[in-house]
Short mmCIF file of C-alpha atoms in Angstrom, two decimals:
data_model
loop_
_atom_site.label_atom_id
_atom_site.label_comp_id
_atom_site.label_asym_id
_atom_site.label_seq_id
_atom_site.Cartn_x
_atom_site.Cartn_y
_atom_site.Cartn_z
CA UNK A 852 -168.40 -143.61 -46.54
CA UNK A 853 -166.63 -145.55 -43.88
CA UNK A 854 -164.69 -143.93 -41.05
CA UNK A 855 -162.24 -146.32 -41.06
CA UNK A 856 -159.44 -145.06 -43.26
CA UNK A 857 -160.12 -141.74 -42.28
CA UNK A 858 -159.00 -142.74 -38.43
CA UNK A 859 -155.85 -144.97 -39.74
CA UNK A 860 -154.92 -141.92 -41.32
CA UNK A 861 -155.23 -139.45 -38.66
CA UNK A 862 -153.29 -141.92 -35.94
CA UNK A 863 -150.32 -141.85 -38.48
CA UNK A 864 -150.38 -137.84 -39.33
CA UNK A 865 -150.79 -137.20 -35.25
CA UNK A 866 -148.31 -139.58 -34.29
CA UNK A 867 -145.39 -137.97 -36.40
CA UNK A 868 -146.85 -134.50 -35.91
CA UNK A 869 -146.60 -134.59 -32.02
CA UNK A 870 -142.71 -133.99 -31.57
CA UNK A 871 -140.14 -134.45 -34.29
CA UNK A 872 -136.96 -136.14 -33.76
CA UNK A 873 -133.84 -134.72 -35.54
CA UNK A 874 -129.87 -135.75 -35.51
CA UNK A 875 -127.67 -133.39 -33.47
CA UNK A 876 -124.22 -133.05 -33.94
CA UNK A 877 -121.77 -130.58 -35.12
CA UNK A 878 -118.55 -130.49 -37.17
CA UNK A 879 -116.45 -127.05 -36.46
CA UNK A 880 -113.03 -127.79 -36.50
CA UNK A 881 -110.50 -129.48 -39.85
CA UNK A 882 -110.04 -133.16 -40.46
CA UNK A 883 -106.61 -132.52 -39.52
CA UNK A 884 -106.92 -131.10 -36.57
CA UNK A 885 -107.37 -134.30 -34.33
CA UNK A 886 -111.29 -133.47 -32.30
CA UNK A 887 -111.96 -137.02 -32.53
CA UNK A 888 -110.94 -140.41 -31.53
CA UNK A 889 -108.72 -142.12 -33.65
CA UNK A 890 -110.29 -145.11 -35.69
CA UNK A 891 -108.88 -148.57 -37.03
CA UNK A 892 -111.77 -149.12 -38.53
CA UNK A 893 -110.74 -151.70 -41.69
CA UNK A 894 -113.36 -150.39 -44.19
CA UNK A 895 -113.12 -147.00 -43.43
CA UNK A 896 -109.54 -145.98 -43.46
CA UNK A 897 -107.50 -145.19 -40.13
CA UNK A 898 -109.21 -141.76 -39.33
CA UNK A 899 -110.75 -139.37 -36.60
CA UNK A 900 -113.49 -140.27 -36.38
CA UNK A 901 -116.12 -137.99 -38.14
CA UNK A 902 -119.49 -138.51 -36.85
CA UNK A 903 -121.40 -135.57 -38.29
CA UNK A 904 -121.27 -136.67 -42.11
CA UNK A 905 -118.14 -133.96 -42.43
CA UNK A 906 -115.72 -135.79 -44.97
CA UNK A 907 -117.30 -139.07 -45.02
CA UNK A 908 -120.97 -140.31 -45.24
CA UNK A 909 -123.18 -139.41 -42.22
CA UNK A 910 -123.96 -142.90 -39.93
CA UNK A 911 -127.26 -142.28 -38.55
CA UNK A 912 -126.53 -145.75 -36.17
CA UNK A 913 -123.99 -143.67 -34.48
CA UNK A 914 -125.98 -140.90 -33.36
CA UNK A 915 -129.11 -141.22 -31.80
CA UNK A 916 -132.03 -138.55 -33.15
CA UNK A 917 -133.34 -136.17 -30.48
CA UNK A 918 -136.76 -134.62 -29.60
CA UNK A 919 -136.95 -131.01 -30.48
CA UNK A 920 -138.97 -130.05 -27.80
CA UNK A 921 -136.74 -131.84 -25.02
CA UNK A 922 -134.38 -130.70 -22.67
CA UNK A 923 -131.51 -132.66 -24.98
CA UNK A 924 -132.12 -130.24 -27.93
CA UNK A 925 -129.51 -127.80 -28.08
CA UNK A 926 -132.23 -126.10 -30.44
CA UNK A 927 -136.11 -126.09 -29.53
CA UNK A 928 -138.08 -126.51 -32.78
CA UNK A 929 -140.87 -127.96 -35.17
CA UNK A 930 -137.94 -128.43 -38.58
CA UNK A 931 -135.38 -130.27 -38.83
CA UNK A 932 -131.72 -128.65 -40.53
CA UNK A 933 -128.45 -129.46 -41.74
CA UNK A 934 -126.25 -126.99 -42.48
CA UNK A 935 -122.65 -127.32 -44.74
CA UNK A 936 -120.26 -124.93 -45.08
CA UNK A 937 -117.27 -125.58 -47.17
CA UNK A 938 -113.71 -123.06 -47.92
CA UNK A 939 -113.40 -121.68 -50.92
CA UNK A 940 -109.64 -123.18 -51.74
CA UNK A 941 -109.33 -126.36 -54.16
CA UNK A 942 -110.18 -130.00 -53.64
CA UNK A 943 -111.47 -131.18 -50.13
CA UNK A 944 -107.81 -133.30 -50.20
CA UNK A 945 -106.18 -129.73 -50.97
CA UNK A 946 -106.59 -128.36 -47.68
CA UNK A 947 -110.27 -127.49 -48.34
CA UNK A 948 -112.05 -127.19 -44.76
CA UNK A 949 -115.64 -128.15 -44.25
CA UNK A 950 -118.21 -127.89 -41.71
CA UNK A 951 -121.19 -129.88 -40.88
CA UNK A 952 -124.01 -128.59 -38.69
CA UNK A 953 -127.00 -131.14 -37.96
CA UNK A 954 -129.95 -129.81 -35.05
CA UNK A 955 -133.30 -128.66 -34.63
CA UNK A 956 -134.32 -125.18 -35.81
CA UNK A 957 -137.77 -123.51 -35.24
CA UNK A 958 -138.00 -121.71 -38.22
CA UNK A 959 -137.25 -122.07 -41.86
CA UNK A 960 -135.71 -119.61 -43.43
CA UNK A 961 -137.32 -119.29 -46.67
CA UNK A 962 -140.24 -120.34 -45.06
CA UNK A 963 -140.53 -123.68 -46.39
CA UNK A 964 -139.19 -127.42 -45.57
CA UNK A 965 -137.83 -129.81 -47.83
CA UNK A 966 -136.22 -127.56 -49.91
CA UNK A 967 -132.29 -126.22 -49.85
CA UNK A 968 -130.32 -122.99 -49.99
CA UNK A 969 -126.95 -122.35 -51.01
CA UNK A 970 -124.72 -119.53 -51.95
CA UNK A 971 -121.23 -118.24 -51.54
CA UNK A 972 -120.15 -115.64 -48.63
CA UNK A 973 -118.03 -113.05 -49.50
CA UNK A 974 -114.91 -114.47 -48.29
CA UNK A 975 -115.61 -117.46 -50.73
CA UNK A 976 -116.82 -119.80 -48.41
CA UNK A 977 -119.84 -121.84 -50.09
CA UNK A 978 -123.02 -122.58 -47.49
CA UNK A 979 -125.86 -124.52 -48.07
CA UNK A 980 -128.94 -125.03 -45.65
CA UNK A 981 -131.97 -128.09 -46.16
CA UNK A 982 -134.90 -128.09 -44.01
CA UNK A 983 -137.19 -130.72 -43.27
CA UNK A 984 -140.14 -131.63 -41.39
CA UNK A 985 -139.94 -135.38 -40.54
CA UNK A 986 -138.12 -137.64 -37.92
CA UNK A 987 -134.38 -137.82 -38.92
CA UNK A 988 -134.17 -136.38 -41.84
CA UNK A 989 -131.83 -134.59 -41.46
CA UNK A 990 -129.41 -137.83 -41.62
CA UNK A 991 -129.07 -137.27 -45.78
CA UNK A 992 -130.41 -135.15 -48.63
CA UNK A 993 -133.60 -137.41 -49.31
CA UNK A 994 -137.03 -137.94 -47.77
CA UNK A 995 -136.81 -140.20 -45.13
CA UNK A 996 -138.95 -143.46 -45.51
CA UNK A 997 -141.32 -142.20 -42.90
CA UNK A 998 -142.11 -139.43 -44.75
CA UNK A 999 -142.49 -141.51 -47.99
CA UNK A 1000 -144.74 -144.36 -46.64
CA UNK A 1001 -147.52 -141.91 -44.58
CA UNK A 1002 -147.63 -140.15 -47.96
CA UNK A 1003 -148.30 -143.31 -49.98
CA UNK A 1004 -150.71 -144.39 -47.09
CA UNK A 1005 -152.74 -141.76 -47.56
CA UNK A 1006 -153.16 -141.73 -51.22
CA UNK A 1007 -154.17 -145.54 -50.74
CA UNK A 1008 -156.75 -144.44 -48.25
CA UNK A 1009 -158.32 -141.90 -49.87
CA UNK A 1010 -158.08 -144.05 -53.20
CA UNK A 1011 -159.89 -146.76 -51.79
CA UNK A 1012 -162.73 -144.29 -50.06
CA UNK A 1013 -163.79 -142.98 -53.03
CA UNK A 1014 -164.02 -146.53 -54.83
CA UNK A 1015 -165.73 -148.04 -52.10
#
């Protein structure tokens, strides 16, 4: 068997493994409640600008990921998490508030990554948590392609060891 594939494998797995980057930022106060700086932006609407994903789609070129273990991180950790918690009272339009929490976190709570939690507080406010384990993925609700491509890399590898 050739060492080879073994090695390419190993220089990928240690390379993401040796400090994972994850998106920082944090949503606490309503839409209209002006936190932001206003926006003229043509394809989005004149706004506030949102830049943690809170009422419009997250824009991972605006925020730059952080390493967990660095002096940056609010939040020293090995998981990413992104955390969304939304009021209990109609439509989003409808004066429904929401809050978007993205940062490092050193442990999952269920134990596992890749997975989410929800479930409703007592006071009606829905909250859902998704952990993760690779750089930035906390940026949507998908595996990043990082993720995807060491996996498929792998399978090729060890696919191709065995046949040769």
């Amino acid at each position: 068997m050739e060492i080879w594939p073994l090695i390419l494998i190993l220089v990928f797995v240690v390379e993401q493994g040796l400090a994972i980057k994850c998106y920082q930022c944090s949503s606490t106060e309503d839409q209209r409640q002006p936190t932001g700086v206003w926006s003229e932006d043509q394809y989005t609407q004149n706004r506030y600008e949102d830049n943690c994903g809170v009422y419009w789609p997250f824009e991972p070129y605006r925020n730059v990921p952080v390493e967990c273990n660095s002096d940056e991180s609010h939040n020293p950790g090995t998981f990413c998490v992104k955390i969304v918690k939304q009021g209990p009272k109609g439509f989003i339009w409808d004066g429904r508030w929401r809050m978007v929490i993205r940062r490092c976190a050193s442990v999952s709570d269920t134990g596992v990554t890749g997975v989410c939690n929800w479930g409703v507080l007592e006071n009606g406010v829905y909250w859902e948590e998704c952990y993760c384990s690779s750089d930035g993925c906390n940026s949507a609700d998908f595996l990043s392609a990082n993720t995807s491509f060491s996996l498929v890399l792998a399978v090729i590898t060890l696919l191709s060891a065995k046949i040769l």
